[in-house]
XYZ file of C-alpha atoms in Angstrom:
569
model
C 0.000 0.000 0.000
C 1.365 3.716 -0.653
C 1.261 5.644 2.224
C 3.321 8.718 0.559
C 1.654 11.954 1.967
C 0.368 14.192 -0.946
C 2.973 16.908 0.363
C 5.371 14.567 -0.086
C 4.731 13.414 -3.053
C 4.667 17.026 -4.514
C 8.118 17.796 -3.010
C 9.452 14.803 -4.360
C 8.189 15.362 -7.838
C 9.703 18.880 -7.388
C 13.147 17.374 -6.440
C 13.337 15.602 -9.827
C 12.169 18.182 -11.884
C 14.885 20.114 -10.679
C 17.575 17.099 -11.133
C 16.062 17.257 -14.336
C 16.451 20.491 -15.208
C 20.422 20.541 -13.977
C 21.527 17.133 -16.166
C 19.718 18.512 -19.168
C 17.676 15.176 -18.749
C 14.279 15.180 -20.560
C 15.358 17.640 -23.279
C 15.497 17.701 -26.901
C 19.407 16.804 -28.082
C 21.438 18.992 -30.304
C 19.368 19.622 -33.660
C 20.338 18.549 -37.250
C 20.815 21.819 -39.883
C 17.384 22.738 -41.703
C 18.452 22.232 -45.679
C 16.923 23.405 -48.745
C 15.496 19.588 -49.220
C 14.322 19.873 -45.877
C 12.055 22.318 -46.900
C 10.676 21.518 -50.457
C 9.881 18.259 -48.768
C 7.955 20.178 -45.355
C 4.704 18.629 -46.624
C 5.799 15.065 -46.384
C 6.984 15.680 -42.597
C 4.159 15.300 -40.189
C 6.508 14.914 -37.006
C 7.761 18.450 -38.107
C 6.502 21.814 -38.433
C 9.069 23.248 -39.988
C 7.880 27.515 -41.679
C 4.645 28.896 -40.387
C 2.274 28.163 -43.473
C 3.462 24.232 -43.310
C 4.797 23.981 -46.708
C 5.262 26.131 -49.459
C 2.289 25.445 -51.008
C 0.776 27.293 -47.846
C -1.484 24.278 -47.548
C -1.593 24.103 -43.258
C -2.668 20.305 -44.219
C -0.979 17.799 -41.159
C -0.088 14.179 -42.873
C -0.721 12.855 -38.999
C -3.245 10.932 -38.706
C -3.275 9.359 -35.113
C -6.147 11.569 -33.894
C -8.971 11.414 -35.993
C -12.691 11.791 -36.189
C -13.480 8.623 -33.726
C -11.146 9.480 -30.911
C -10.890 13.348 -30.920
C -13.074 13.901 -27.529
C -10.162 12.221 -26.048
C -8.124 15.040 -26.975
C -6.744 16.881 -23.312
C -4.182 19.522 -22.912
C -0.994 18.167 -21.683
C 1.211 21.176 -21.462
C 0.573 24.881 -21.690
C 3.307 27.952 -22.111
C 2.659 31.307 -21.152
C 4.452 34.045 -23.378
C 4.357 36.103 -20.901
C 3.173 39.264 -22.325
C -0.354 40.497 -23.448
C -2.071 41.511 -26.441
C -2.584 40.256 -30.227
C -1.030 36.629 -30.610
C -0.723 36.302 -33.931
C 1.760 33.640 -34.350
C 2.230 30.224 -35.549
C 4.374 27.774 -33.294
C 7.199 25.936 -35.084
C 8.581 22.519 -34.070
C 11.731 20.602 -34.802
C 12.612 17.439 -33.701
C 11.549 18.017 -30.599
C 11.461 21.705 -30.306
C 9.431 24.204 -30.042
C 9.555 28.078 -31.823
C 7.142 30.399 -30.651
C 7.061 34.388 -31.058
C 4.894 36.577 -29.474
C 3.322 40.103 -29.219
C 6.026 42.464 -28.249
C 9.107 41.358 -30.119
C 9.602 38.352 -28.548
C 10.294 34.381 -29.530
C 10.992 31.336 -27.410
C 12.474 27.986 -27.486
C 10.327 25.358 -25.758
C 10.546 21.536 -24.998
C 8.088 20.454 -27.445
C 7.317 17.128 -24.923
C 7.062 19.433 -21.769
C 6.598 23.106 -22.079
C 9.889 23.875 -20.464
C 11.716 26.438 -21.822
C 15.115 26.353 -23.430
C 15.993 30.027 -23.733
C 13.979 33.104 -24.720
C 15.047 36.456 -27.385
C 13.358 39.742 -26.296
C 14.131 42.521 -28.400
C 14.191 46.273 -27.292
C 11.297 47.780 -28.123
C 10.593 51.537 -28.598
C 8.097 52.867 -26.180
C 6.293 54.723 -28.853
C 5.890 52.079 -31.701
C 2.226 50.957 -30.326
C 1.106 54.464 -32.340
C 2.949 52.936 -35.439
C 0.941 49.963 -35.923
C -2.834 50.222 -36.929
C -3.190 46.697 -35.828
C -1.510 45.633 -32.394
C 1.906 44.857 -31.416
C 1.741 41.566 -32.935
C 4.245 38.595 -34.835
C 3.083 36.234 -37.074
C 5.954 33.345 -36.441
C 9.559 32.674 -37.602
C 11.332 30.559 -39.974
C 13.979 27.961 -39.634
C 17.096 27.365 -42.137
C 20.347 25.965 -41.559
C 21.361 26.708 -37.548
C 19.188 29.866 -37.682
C 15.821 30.958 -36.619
C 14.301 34.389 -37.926
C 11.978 36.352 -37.360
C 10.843 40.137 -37.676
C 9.550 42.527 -34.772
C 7.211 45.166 -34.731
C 10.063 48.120 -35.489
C 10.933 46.576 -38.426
C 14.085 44.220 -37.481
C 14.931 41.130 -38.877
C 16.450 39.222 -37.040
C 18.515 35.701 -36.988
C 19.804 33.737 -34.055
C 21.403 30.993 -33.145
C 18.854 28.073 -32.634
C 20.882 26.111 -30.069
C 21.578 28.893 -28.011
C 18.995 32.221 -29.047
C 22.484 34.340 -29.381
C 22.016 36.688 -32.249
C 23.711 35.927 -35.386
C 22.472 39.259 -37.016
C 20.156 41.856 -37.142
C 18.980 44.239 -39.782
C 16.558 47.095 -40.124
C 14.405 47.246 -43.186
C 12.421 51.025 -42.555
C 11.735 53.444 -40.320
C 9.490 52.943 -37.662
C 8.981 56.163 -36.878
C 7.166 56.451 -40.406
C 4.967 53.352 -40.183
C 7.242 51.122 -41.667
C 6.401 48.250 -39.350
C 6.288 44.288 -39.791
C 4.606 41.443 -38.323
C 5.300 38.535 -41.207
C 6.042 35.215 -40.725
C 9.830 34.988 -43.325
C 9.756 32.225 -46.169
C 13.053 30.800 -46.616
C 13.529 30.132 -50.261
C 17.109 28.914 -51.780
C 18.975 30.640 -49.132
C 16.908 33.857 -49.154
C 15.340 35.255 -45.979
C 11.788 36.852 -47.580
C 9.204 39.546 -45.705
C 7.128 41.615 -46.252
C 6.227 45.471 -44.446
C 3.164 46.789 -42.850
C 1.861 49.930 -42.646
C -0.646 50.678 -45.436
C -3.057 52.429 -43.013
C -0.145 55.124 -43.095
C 1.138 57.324 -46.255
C 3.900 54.443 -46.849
C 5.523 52.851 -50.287
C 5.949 49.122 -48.750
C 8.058 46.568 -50.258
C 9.080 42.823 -50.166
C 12.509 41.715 -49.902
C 14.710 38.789 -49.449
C 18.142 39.121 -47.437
C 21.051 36.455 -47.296
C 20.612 33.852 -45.115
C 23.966 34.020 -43.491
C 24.290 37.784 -43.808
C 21.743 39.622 -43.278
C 22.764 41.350 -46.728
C 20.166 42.869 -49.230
C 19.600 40.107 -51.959
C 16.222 42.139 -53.805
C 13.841 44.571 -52.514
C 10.240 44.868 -54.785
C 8.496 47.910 -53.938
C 4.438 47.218 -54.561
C 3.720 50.423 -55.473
C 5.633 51.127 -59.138
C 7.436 53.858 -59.567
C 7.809 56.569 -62.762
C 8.795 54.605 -65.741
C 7.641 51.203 -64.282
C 5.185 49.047 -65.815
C 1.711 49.678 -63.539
C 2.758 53.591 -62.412
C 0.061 55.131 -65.014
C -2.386 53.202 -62.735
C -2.654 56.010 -59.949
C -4.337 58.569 -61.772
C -3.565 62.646 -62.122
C -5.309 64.105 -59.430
C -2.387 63.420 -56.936
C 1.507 63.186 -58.378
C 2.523 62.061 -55.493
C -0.514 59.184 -54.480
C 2.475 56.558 -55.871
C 4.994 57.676 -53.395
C 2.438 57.090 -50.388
C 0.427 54.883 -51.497
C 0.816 51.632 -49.270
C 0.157 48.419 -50.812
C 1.769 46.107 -47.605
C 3.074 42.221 -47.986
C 2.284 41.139 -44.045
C 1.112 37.480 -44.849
C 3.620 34.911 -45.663
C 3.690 33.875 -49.711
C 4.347 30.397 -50.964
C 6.443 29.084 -53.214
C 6.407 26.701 -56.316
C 9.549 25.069 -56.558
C 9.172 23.567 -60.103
C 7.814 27.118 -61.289
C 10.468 28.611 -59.721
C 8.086 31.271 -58.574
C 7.256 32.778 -55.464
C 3.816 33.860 -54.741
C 3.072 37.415 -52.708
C 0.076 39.276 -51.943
C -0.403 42.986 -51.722
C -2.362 44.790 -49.785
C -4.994 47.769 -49.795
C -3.684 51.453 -51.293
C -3.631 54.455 -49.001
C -5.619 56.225 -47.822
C -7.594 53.245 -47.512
C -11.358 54.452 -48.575
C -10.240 57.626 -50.358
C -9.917 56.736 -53.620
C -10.391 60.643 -55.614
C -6.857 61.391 -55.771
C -5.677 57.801 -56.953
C -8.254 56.992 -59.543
C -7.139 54.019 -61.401
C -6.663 50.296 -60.847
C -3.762 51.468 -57.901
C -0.883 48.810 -59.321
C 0.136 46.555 -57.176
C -2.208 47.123 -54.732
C -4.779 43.989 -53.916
C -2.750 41.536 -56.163
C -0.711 38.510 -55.887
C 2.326 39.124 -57.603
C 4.032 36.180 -58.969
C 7.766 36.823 -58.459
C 11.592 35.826 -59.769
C 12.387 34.720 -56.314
C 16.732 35.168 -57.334
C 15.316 38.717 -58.608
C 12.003 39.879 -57.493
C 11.287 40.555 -60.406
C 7.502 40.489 -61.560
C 6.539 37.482 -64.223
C 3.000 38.510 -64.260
C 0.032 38.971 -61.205
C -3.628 39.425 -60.328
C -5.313 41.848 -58.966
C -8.657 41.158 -56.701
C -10.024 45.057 -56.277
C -8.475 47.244 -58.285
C -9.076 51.031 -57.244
C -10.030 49.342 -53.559
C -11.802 52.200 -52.093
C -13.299 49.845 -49.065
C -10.203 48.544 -47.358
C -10.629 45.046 -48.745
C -6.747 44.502 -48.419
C -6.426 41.687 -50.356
C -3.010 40.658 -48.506
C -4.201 36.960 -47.896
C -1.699 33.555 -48.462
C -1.960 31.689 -51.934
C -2.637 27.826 -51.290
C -0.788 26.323 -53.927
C -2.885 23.023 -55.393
C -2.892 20.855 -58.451
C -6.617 19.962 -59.275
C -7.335 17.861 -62.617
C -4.360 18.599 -63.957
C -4.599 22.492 -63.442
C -1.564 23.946 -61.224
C -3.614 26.397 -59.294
C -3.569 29.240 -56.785
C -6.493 29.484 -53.927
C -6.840 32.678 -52.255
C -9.852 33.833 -50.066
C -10.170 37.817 -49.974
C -12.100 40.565 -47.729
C -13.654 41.600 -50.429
C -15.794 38.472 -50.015
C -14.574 36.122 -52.743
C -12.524 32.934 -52.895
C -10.208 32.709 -55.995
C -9.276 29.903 -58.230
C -6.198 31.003 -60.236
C -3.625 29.566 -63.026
C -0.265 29.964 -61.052
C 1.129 29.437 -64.669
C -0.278 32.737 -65.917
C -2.518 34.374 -63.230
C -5.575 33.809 -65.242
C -8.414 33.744 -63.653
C -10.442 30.414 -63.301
C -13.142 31.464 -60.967
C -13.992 33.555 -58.242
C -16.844 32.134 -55.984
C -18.654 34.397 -52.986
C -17.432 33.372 -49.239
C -19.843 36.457 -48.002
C -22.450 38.556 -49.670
C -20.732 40.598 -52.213
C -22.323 43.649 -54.142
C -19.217 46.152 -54.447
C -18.903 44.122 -57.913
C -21.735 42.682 -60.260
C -19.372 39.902 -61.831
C -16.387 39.676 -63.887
C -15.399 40.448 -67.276
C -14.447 37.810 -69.324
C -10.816 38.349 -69.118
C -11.092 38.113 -65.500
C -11.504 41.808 -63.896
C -14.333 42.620 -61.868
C -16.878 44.547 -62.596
C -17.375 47.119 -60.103
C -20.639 48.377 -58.788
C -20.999 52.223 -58.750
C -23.308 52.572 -56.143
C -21.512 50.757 -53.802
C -18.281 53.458 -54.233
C -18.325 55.928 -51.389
C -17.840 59.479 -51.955
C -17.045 63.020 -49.765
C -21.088 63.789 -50.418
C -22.986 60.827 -49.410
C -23.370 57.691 -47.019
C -23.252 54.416 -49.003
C -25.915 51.747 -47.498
C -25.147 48.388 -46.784
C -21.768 48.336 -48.980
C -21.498 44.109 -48.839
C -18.595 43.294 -47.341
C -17.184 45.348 -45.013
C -13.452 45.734 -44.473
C -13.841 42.962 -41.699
C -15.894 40.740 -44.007
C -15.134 37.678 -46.633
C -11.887 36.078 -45.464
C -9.799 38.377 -43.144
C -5.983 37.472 -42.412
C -6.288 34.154 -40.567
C -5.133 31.556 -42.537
C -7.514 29.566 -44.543
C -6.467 25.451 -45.061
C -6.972 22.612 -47.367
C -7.483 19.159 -47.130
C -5.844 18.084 -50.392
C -6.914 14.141 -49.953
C -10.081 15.411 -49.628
C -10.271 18.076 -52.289
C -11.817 20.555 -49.691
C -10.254 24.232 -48.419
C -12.073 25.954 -45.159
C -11.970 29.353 -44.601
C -12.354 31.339 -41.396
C -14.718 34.118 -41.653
C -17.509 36.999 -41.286
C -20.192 38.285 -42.654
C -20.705 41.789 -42.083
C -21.913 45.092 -44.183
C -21.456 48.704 -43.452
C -22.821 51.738 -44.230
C -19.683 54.398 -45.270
C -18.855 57.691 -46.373
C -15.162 58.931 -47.367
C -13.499 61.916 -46.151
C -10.556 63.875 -46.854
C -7.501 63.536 -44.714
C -4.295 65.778 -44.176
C -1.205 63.104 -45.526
C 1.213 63.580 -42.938
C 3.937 60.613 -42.618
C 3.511 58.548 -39.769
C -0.049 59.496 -39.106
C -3.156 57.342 -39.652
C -4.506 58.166 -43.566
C -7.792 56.138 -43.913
C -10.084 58.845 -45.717
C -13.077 57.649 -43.996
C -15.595 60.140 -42.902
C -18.233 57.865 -41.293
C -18.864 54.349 -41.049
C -21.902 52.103 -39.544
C -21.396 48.485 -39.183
C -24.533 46.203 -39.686
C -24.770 43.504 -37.010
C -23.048 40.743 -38.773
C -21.432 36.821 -37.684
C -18.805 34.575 -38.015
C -18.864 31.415 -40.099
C -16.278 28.303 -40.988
C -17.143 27.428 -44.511
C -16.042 24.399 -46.329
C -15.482 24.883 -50.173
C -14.818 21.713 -53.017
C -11.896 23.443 -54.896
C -12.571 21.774 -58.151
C -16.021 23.512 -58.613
C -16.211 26.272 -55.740
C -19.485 24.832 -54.214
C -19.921 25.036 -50.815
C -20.277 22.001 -48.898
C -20.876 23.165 -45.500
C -21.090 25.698 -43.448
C -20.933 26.873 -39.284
C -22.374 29.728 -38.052
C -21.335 31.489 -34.674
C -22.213 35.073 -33.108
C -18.653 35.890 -33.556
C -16.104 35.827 -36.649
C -13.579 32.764 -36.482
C -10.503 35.087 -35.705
C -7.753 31.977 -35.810
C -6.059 30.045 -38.363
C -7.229 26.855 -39.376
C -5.660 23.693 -39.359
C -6.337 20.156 -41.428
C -4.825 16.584 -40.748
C -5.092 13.522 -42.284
C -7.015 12.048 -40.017
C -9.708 14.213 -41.228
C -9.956 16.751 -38.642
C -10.244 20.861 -38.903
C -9.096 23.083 -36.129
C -10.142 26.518 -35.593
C -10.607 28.990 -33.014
C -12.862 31.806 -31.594
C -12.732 35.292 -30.305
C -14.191 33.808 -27.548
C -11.535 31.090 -26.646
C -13.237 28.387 -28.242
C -10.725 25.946 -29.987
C -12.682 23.562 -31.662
C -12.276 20.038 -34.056
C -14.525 19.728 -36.900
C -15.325 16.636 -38.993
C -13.109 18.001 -42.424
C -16.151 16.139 -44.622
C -19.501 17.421 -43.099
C -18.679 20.226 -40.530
C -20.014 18.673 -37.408
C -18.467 19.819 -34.078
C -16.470 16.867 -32.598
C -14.298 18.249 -29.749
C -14.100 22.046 -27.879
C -12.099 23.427 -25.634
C -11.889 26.655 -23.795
C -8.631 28.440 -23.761
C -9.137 31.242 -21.463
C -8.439 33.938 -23.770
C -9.358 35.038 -27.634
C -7.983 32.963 -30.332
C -6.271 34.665 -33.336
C -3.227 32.910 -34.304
C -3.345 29.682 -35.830
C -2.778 26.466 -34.661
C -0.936 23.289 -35.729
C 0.222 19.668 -35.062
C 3.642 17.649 -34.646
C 4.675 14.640 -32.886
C 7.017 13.533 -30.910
C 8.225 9.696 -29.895
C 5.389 8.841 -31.563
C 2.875 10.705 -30.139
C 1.380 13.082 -32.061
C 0.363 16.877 -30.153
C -2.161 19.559 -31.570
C -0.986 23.076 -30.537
C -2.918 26.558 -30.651
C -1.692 29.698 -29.161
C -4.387 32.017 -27.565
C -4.211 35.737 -26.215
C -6.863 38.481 -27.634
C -6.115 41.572 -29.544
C -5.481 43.225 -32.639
C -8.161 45.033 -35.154
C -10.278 42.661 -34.123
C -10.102 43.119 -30.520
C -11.425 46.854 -30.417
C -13.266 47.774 -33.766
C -16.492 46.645 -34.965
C -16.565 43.351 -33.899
C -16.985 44.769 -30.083
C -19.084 47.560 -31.164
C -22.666 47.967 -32.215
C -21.683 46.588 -35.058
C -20.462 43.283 -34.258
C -20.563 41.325 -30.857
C -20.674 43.879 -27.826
C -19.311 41.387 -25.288
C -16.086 41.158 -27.420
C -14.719 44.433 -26.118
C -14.560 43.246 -22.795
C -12.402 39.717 -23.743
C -10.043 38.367 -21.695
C -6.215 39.120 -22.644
C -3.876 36.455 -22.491
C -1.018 35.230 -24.264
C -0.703 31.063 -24.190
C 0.209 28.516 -26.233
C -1.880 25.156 -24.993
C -0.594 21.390 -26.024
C -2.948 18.640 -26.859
C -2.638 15.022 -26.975
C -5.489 11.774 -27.077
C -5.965 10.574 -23.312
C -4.337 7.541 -22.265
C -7.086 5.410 -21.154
């Protein structure tokens, strides 16, 4: 019979922890080098996470198939990290054998025992007391990338930084703009032959934002493509007379990771909206590259072709979103889901467009042209002289940021997102360089919700469909043992059934979801992780207002990432 005391027993748990935690016993071993095979082959991987989007077709798809439909409601948490700090957690962990990459809100990324939680050394960078002003969207990171010995990662003051993976020692550290002017960054890097790639932020500012690829080992300048052409570029006659200067200010950000198609040998990149974002009389024209995805030389950056969702944007439908790379009945594809409501079915050969199908209601266009530009719908433009009703969807409607995610066994992509209207009006603002520039005189959100919809990529149809009060706000994740993941604003983290939508598992994370989660294993043992902590656009705009959900503005902060595993009867 055991007659240990519970007090005992505690302190002698303790005792080995700490015995533990002074051999080194328990933790990961010295790590192998991250190659360039390592990476084209990321989907075929599933013990490994190893860049934020999965692989570089962007596809967030797990090959692990251990949990599954029949024994997810065993699924428990079996570790949980705090990241110590508050506000948006954007981020998506990464894991190599057997450890753990997290960043956070606030310039920050850790190294964490993928089996226990315990952490193997944490990177805080410096951050200016004044760059919250900077950033129209939170203090936010998106997650790192791993190549060779290095990890990398950007912060919020526009940094990018690599260090040491063993040891979080920094190897380099470069600055790509001027904070101070709104050139800010939250993007996940792509590592693509050797070449560190992000993207900038700050398109709610006068800004002329760029993407660019540095040297791995260096740190050194390898390309920089500006979004927004300049005079005697192909695309600069798209940004009108009125304004000479709209070009040099006139945003189009890269914040979401791209993907890349190895046997293309082209990297895929979204743009996002123009500035300011709902002024649109001194930039009339299609606003080049704004709302695209350019299809780049990734040893150049130079342009092969692109296609543009909303040209002449005037409603903030920043059309920055990933490209899921897929290759349907012989057609090598791009899938991109869009605020302006619509998900996209491209030729990644040419950027022709197959189809665009509606996620949310959409009447800011009537259809499409048969070369594949949509038609816009005049009434639906705002102007200094008169509120525009029920303009279908609002800037926080169709697909927002969070990662969409396909199933490719099953032929199936969900989406996280919204459906919301709004009533606006544009205004005329004063361009001043690191000051807001959104040209919007008055806006009235319609009460709207959130929905997880399930689309067959081959035709577009929808095949199902969940409805909650509140917009999904995380990332979604897919596995092979047919299983979606995807989180609320609410703390919800949730399992779906990938082929008919129903609601297998839930659990409640203590604070809003909006980064994305994902899955690994480890000894054979395969963990679902999803990091939680409210904040961002989301977390004070519409969606807590009278347009939206009202008990959203007073959500729980946080800042967690929570490990799952099946329950061992």
């Amino acid at each position: 019979m055991n007659t240990t005391s519970p007090a005992k027993y505690l302190r002698l748990v303790a005792a080995l922890a700490g015995i533990a935690a002074a051999t080194g016993a328990g933790t990961a071993s010295a790590q192998r080098a991250v190659t360039d095979q390592m990476l084209l082959n990321a989907q075929n991987d599933g013990a490994n996470w190893i860049m934020a989007p999965r692989d570089y077709s962007s596809t967030r798809y797990s090959p692990l198939a251990q949990i599954d439909t029949r024994n997810a409601r065993r699924l428990v948490p079996v570790w949980t990290f705090s990241l110590g700090v508050l506000d948006a957690q954007n981020t998506t962990p990464l894991v190599l054998d057997g450890v753990m990459y997290v960043t956070s809100a606030h310039g920050r990324i850790y190294a964490v025992d993928a089996r226990t939680g315990t952490m193997k050394w944490m990177y805080a960078h410096p951050m200016p007391e004044d760059i919250g002003k900077m950033l129209c969207c939170d203090v936010g990171n998106r997650g790192a990338a791993l190549y060779a010995d290095k990890v990398f990662y950007v912060t919020p003051d526009s940094h990018v930084i690599a260090l040491n993976r063993e040891t979080g020692k920094v190897v380099w550290d470069v600055v790509l703009g001027d904070y101070k002017k709104a050139y800010t960054m939250t993007v996940a890097p792509l590592v693509v032959k050797g070449k560190v790639v992000v993207g900038m932020s700050g398109a709610e500012y006068p800004t002329r934002l760029y993407i660019e690829a540095l040297d791995s080992e260096t740190g050194q300048q390898a390309w920089r493509r500006y979004t927004i052409p300049g005079p005697g570029e192909p695309g600069f006659d798209t940004w009108g007379t009125t304004d000479p200067d709209a070009w040099k200010f006139g945003g189009g950000s890269a914040w979401i990771t791209g993907s890349y198609d190895p046997t293309l040998d082209t990297l895929y990149w979204s743009t996002g909206n123009p500035n300011p974002d709902w002024d649109g009389h001194g930039r009339v024209g299609d606003n080049l590259y704004t709302n695209s995805t350019l299809a780049l030389d990734p040893d150049t950056g130079e342009i092969k072709y692109h296609y543009q969702y909303t040209p002449w944007d005037v409603w903030d439908y920043d059309g920055v979103n990933e490209t899921i790379l897929a290759d349907i009945g012989g057609e090598r594809v791009w899938l991109h889901g869009d605020r302006n409501g619509l998900l996209y079915k491209v030729d990644r050969t040419n950027g022709k467009l197959i189809w665009g199908k509606e996620i949310s209601k959409v009447n800011w266009m009537t259809g499409f042209t048969p070369e594949g530009r949509p038609i816009i719908n005049q009434d639906m433009v705002p102007t200094y002289d008169k509120v525009v009703k029920g303009v279908c969807p609002a800037s926080e409607g169709g697909k927002w940021w969070n990662p969409m995610a396909l199933d490719p066994n099953r032929s199936i992509v969900v989406v996280p997102s919204r459906e919301i209207c709004a009533d606006l009006k544009a205004g005329k603002t004063e361009r001043i360089e690191g000051r807001y520039n959104l040209g919007l005189a008055e806006a009235n959100w319609e009460k709207g919700h959130g929905q997880l919809i399930a689309f067959d990529i081959r035709t577009g149809e929808k095949i199902w469909t969940v409805q909650a009060p509140s917009p999904f706000t995380s990332g979604v994740l897919t596995t092979a043992g047919g299983l979606t993941f995807a989180g609320t604003p609410e703390g919800q983290f949730s399992a779906y059934d990938t082929a008919t939508g129903k609601r297998l598992w839930s659990y409640q994370t203590g604070s809003g979801i909006v980064g994305s989660p994902m899955s690994f294993s480890v000894d054979g043992r395969q963990y679902i992780a999803v990091p939680s902590g409210w904040g961002g656009w989301t977390g004070w705009a519409t969606w807590g207002g009278k347009g939206g959900s009202p008990h959203l503005k007073d959500n729980r902060k946080g800042g967690y990432v929570t490990v799952f595993a099946l329950f061992d009867k």
